[in-house]
Tab-separated table of N, CA, C and O in Angstrom:
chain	number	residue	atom	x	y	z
L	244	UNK	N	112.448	20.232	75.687
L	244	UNK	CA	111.004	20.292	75.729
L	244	UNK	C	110.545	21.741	75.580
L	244	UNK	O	111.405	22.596	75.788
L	245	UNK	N	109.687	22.021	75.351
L	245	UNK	CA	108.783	22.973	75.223
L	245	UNK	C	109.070	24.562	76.788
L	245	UNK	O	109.383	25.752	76.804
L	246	UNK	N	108.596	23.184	78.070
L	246	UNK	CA	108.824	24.065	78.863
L	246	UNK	C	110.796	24.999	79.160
L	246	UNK	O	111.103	25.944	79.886
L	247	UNK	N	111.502	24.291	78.382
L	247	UNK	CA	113.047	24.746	78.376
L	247	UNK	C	112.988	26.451	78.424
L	247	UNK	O	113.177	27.357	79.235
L	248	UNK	N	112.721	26.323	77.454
L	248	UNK	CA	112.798	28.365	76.826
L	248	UNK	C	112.073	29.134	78.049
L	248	UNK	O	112.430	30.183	78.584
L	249	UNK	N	111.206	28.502	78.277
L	249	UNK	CA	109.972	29.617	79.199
L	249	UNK	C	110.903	29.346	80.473
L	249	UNK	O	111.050	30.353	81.165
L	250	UNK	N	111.446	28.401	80.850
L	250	UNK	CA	112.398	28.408	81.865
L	250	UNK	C	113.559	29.142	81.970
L	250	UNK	O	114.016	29.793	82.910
L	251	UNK	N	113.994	28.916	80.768
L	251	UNK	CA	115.846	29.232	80.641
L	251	UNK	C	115.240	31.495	80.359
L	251	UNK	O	116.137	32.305	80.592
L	252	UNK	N	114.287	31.876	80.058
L	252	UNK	CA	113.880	33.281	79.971
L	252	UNK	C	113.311	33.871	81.736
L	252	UNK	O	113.527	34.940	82.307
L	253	UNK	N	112.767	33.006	82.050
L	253	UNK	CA	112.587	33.487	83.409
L	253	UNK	C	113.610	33.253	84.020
L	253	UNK	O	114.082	34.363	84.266
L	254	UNK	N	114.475	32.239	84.562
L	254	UNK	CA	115.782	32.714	85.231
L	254	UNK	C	116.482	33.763	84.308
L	254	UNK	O	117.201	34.382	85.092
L	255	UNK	N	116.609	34.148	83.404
L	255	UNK	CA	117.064	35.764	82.993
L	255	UNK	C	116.805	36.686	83.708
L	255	UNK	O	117.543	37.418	84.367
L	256	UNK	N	115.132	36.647	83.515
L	256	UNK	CA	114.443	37.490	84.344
L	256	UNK	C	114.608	37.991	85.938
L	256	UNK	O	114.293	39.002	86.566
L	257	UNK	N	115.313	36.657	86.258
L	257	UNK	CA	115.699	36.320	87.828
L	257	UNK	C	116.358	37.060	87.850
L	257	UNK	O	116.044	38.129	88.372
L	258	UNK	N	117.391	36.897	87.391
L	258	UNK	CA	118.754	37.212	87.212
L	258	UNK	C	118.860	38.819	86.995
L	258	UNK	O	119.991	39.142	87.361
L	259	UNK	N	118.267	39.752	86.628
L	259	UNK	CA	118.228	40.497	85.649
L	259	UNK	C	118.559	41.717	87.060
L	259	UNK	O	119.201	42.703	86.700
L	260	UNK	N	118.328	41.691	87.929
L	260	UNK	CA	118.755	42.404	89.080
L	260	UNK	C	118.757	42.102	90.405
L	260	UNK	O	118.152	41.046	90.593
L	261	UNK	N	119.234	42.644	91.519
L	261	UNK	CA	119.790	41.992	92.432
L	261	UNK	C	118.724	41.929	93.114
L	261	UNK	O	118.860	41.000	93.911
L	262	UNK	N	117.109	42.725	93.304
L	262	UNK	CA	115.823	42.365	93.373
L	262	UNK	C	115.246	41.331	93.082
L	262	UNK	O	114.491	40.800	93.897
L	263	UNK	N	115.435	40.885	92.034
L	263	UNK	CA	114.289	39.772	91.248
L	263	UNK	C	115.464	38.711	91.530
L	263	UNK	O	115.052	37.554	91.445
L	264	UNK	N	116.410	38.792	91.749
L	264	UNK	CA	117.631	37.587	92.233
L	264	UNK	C	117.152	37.416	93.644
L	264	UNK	O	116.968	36.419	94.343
L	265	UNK	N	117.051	38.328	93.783
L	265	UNK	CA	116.579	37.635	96.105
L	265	UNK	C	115.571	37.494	96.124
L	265	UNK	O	115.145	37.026	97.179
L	266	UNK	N	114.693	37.746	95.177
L	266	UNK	CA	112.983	36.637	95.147
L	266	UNK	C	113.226	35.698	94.487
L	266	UNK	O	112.521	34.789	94.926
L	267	UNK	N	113.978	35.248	93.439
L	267	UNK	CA	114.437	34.301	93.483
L	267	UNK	C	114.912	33.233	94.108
L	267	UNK	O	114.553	32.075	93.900
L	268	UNK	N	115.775	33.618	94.931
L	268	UNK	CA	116.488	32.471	95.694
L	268	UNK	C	115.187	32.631	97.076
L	268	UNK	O	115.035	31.633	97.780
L	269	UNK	N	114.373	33.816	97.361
L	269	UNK	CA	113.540	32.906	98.274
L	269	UNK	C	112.802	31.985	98.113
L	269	UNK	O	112.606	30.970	98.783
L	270	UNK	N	112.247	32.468	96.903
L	270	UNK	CA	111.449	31.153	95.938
L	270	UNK	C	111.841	29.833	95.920
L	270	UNK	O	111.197	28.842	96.263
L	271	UNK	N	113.084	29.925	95.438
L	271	UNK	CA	113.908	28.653	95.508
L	271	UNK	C	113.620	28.157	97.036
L	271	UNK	O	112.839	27.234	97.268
L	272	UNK	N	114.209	28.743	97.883
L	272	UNK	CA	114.615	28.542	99.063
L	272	UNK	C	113.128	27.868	99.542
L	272	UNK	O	113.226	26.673	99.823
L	273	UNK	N	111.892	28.397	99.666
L	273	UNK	CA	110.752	28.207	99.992
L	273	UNK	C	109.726	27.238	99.268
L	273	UNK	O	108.904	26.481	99.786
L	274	UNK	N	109.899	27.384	98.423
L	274	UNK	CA	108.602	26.706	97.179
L	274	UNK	C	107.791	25.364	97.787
L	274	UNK	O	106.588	25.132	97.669
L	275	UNK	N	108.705	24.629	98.406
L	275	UNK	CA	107.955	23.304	98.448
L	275	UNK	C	107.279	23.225	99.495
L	275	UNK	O	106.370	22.398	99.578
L	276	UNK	N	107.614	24.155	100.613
L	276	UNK	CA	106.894	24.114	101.657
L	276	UNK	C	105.729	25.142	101.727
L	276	UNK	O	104.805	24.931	102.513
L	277	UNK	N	105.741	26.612	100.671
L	277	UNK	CA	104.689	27.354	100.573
L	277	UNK	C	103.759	26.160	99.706
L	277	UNK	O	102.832	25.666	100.347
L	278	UNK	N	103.904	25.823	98.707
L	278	UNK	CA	103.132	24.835	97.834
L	278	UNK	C	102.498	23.864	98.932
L	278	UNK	O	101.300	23.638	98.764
L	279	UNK	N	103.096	23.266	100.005
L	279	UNK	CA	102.789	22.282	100.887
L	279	UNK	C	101.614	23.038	101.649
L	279	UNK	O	100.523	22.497	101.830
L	280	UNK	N	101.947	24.492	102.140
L	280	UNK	CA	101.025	24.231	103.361
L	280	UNK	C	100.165	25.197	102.167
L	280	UNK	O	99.102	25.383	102.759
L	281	UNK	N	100.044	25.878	100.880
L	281	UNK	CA	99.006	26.200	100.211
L	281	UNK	C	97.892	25.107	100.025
L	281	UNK	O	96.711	25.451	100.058
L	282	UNK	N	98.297	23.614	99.803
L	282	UNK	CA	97.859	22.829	99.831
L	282	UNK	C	96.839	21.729	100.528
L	282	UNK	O	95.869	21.006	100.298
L	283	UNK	N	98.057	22.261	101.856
L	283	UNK	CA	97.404	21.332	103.112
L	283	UNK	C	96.751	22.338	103.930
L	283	UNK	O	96.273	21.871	104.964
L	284	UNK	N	96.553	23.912	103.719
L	284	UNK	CA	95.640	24.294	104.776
L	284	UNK	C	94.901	25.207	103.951
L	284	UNK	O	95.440	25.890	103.081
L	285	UNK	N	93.294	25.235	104.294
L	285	UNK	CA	92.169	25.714	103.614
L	285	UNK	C	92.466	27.685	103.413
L	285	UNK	O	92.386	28.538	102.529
L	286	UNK	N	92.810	27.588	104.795
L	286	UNK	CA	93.010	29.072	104.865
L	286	UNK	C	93.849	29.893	104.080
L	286	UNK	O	93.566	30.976	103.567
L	287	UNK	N	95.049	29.182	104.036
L	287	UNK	CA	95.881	29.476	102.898
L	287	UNK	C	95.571	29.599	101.679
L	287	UNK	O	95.887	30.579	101.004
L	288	UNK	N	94.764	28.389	101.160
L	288	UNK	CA	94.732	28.245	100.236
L	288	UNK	C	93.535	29.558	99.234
L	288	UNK	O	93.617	30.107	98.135
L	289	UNK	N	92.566	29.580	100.327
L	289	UNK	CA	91.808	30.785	100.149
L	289	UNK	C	92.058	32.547	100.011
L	289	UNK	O	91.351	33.431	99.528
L	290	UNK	N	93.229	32.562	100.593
L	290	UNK	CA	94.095	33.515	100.360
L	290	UNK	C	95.028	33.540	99.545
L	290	UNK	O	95.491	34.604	99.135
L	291	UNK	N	95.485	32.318	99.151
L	291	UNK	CA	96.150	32.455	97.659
L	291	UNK	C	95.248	32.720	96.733
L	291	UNK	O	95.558	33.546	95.874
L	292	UNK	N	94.266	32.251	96.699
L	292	UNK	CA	93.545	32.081	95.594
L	292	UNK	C	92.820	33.827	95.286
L	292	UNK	O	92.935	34.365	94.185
L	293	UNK	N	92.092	34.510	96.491
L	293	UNK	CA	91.780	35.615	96.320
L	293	UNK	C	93.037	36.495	96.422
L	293	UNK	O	92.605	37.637	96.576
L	294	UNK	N	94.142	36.519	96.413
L	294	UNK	CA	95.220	37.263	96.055
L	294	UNK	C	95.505	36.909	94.618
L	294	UNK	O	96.433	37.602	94.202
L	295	UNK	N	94.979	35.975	93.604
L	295	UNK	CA	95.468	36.243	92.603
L	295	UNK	C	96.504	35.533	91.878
L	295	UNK	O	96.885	35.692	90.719
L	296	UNK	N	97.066	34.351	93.179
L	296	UNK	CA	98.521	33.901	93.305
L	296	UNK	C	98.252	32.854	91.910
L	296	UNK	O	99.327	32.584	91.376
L	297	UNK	N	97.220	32.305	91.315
L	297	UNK	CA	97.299	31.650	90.382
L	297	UNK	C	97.837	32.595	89.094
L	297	UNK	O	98.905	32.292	88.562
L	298	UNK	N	97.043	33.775	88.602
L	298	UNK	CA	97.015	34.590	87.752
L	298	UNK	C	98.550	35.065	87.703
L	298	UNK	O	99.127	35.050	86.615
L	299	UNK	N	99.104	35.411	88.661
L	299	UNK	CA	100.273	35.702	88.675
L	299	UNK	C	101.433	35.215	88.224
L	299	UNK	O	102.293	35.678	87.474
L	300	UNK	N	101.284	33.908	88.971
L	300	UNK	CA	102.527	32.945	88.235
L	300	UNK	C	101.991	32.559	86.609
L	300	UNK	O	102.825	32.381	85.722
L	301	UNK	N	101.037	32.493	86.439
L	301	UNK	CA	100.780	32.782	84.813
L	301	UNK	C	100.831	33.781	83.645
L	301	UNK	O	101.029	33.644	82.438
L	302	UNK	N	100.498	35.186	84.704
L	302	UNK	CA	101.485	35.957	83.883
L	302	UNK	C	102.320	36.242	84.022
L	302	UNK	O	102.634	36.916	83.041
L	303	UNK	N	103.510	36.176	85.077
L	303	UNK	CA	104.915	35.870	85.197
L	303	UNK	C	105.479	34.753	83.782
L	303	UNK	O	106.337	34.978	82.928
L	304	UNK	N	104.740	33.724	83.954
L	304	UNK	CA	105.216	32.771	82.953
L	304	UNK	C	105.247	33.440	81.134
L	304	UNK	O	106.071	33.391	80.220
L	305	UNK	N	103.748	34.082	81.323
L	305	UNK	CA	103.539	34.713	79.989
L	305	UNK	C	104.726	35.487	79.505
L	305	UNK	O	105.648	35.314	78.708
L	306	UNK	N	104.358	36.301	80.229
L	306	UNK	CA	105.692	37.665	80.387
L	306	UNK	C	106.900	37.523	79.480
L	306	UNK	O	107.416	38.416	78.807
L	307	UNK	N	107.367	35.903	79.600
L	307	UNK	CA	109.192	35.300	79.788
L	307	UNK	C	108.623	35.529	78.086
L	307	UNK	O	109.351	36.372	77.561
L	308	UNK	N	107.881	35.180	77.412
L	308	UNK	CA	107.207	34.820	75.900
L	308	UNK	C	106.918	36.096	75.516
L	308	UNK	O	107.532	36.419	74.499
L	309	UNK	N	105.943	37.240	76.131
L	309	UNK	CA	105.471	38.586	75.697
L	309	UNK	C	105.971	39.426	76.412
L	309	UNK	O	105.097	39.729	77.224
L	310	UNK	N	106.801	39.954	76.589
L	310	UNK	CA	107.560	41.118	77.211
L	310	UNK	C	106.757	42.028	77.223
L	310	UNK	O	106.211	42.038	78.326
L	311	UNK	N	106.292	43.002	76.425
L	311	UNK	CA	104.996	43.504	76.358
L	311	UNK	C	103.659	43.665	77.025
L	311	UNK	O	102.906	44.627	77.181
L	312	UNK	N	103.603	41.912	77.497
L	312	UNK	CA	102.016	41.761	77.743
L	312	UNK	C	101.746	42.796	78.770
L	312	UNK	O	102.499	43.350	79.570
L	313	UNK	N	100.080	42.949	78.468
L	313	UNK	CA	99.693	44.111	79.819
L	313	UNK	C	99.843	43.577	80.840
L	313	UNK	O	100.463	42.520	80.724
L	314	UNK	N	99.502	43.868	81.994
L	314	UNK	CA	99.262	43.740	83.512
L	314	UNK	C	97.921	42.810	83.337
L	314	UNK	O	97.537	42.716	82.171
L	315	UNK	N	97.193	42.148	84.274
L	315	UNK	CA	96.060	42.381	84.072
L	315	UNK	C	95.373	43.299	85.192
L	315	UNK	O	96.026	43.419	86.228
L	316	UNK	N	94.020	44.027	85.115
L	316	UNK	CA	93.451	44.584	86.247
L	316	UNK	C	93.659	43.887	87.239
L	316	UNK	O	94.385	44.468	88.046
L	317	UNK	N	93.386	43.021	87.508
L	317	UNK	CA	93.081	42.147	88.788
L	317	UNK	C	94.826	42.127	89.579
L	317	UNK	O	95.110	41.682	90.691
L	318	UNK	N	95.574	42.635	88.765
L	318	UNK	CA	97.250	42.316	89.779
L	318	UNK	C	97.333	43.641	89.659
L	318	UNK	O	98.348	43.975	89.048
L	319	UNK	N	96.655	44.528	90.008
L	319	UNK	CA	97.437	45.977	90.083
L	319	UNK	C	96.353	46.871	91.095
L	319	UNK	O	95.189	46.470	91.071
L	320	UNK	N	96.550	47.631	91.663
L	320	UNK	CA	95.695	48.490	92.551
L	320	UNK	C	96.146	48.378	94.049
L	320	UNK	O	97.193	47.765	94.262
L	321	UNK	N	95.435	48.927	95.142
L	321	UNK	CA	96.119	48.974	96.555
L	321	UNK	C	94.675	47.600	97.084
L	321	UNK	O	94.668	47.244	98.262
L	322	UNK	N	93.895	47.158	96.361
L	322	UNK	CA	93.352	46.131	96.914
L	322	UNK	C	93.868	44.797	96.721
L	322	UNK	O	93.601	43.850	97.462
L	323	UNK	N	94.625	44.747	95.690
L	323	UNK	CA	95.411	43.522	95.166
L	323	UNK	C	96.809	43.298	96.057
L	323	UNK	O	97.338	42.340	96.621
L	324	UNK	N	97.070	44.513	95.896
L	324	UNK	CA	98.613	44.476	97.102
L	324	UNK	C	97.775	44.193	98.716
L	324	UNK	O	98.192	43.170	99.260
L	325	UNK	N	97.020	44.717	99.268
L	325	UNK	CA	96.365	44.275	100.570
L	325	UNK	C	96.265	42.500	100.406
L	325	UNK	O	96.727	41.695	101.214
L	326	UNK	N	95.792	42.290	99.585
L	326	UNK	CA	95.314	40.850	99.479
L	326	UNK	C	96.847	39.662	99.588
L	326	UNK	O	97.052	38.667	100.283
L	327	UNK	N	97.865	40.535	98.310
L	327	UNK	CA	99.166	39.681	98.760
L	327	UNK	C	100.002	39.998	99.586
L	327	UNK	O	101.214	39.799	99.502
L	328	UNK	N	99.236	40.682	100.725
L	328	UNK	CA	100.181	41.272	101.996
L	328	UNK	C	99.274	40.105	103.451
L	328	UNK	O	99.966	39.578	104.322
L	329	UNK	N	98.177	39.976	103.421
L	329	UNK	CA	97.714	38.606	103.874
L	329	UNK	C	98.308	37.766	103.567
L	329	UNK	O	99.098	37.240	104.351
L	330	UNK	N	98.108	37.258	102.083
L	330	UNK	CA	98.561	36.120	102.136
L	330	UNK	C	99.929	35.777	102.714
L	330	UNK	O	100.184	34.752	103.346
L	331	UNK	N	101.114	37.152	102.302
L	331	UNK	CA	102.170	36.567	102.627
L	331	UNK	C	102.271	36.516	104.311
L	331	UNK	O	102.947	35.678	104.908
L	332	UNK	N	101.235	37.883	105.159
L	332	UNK	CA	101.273	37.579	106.328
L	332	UNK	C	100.926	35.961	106.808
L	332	UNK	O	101.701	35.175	107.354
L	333	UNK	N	99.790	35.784	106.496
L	333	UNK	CA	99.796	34.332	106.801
L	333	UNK	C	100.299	33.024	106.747
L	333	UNK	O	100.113	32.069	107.500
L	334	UNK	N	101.435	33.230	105.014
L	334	UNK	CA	102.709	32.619	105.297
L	334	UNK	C	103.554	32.140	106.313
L	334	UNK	O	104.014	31.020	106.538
L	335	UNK	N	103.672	33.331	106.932
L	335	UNK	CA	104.614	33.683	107.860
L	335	UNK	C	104.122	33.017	108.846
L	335	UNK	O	104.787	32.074	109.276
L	336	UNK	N	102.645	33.382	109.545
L	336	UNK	CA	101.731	32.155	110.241
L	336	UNK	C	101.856	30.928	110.728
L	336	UNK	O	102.093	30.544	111.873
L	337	UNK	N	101.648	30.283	109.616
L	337	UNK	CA	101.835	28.835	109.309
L	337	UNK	C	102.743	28.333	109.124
L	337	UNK	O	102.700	27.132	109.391
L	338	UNK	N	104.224	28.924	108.522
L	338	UNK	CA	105.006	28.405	107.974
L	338	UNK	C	106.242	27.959	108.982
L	338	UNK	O	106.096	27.962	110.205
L	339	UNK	N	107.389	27.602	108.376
L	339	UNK	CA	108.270	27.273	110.047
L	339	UNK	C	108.818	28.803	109.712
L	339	UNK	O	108.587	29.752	108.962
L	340	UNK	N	109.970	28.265	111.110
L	340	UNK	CA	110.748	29.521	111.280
L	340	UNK	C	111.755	30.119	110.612
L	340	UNK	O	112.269	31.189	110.937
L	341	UNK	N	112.100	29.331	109.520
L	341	UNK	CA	112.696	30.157	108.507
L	341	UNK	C	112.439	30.810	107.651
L	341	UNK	O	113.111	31.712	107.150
L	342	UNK	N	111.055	30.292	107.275
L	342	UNK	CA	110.246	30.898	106.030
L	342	UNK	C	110.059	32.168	106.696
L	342	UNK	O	110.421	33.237	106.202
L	343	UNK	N	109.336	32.014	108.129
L	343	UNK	CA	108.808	33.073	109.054
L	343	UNK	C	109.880	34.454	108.709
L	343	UNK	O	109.633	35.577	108.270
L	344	UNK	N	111.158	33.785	109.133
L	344	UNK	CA	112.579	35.015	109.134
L	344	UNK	C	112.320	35.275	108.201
L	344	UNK	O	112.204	36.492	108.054
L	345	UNK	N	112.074	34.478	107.054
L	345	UNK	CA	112.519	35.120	105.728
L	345	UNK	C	111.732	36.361	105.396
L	345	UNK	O	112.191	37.470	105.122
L	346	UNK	N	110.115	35.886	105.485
L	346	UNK	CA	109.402	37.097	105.426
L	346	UNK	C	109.719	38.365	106.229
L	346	UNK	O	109.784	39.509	105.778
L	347	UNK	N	109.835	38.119	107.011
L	347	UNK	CA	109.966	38.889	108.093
L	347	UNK	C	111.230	40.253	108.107
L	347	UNK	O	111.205	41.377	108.607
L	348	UNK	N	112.647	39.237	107.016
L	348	UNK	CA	113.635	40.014	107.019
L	348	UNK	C	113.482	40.581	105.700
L	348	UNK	O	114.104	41.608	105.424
L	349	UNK	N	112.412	39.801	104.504
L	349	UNK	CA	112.808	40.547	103.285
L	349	UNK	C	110.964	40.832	102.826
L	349	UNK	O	110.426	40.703	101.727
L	350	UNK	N	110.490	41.165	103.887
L	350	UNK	CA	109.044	41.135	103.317
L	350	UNK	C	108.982	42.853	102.072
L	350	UNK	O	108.740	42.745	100.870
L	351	UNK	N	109.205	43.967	102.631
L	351	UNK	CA	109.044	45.041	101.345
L	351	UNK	C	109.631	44.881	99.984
L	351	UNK	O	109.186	45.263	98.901
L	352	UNK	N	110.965	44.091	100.334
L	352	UNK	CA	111.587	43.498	99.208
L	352	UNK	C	110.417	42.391	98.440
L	352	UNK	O	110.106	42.489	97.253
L	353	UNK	N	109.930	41.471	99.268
L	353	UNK	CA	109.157	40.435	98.390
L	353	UNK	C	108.123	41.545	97.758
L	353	UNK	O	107.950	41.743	96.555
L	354	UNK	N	107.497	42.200	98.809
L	354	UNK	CA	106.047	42.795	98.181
L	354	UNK	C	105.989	43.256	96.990
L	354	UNK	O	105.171	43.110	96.082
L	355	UNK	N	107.574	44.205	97.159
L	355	UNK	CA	107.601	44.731	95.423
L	355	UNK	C	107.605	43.976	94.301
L	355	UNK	O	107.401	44.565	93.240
L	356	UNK	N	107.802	42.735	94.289
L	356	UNK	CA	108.361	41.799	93.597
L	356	UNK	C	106.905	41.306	92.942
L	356	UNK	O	106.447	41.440	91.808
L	357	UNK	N	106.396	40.698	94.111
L	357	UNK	CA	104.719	39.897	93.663
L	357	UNK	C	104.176	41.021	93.260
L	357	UNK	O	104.077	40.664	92.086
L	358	UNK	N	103.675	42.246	93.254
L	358	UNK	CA	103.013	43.495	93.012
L	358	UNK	C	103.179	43.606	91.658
L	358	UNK	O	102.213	43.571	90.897
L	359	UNK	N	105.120	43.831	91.009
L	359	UNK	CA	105.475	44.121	90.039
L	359	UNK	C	106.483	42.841	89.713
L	359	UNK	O	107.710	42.926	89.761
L	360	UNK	N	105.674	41.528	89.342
L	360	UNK	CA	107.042	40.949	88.875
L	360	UNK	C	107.431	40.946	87.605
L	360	UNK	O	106.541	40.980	86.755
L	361	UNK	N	109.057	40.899	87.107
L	361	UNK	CA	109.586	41.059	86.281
L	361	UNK	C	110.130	42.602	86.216
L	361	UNK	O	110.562	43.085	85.170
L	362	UNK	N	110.057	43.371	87.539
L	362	UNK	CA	110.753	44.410	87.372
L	362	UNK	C	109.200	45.377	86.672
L	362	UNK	O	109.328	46.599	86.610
L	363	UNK	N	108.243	44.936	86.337
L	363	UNK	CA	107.023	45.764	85.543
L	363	UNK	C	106.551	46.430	86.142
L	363	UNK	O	105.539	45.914	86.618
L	364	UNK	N	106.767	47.895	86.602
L	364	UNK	CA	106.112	49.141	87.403
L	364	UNK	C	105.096	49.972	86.737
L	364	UNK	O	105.436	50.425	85.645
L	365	UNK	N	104.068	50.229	87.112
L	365	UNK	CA	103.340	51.026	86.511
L	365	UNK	C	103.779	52.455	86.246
L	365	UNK	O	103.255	52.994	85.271
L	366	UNK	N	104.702	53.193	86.990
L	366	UNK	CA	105.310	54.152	87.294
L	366	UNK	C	106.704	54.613	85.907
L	366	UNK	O	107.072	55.765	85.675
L	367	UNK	N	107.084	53.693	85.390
L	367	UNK	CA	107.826	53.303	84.416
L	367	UNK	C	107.558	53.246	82.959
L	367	UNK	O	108.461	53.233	82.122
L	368	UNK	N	106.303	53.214	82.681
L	368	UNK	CA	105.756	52.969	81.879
L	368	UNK	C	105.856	52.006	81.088
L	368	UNK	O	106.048	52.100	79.876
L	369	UNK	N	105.732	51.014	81.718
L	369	UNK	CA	105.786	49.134	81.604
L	369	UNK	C	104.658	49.207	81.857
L	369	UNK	O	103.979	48.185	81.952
């Protein structure tokens, strides 16, 4: 199908260092239950949403297709990182106690990750 390639390029991407591999497997590890309580609680969901968390996984997705593509404004600055530092605090919140650890043990690791995913630093000149 269609979605194959955009899949089989982002686990590359995963893969591509031992960073974007341990947001990976938290991802893995987490997904159905962040998706669950993004879902089932308002608060969350309002903080995903003003963090951006839609835009993101869309240009994450883009990305796997345009290597290139820009950033957009809206995922870059110290107000955008505040915003996915709530949300993930509130993760942690709501979520059980593993998710909780998880944040908890790999949160600077995640931050860099959602901030710059795909390894894309502004600093780099990506």
């Amino acid at each position: 199908t269609g979605l194959q390639p955009v899949l089989a390029r982002l686990r590359e991407a995963a893969l591509a260092s031992a960073e974007t591999e341990l947001c990976a497997a938290l991802i893995s590890r987490h997904f159905s239950e962040a998706r669950g309580l993004i879902n089932s609680n308002r608060k969350l969901a309002t903080l995903w949403h003003r963090g951006q968390g839609p835009l993101l996984l869309r240009h994450t997705l883009e990305r796997t297709r345009f290597p290139l593509l820009a950033r957009p404004a809206a995922l870059s600055g110290p107000e955008y990182g505040r915003r996915v530092l709530r949300f993930v605090a509130a993760l942690g919140r709501y979520g059980s106690d593993e998710l909780r650890s998880d944040i908890n043990a790999y949160a600077p690791q995640l931050m860099h990750i959602l901030q710059y995913p795909l390894g894309r630093r502004p600093d780099c000149g990506h």
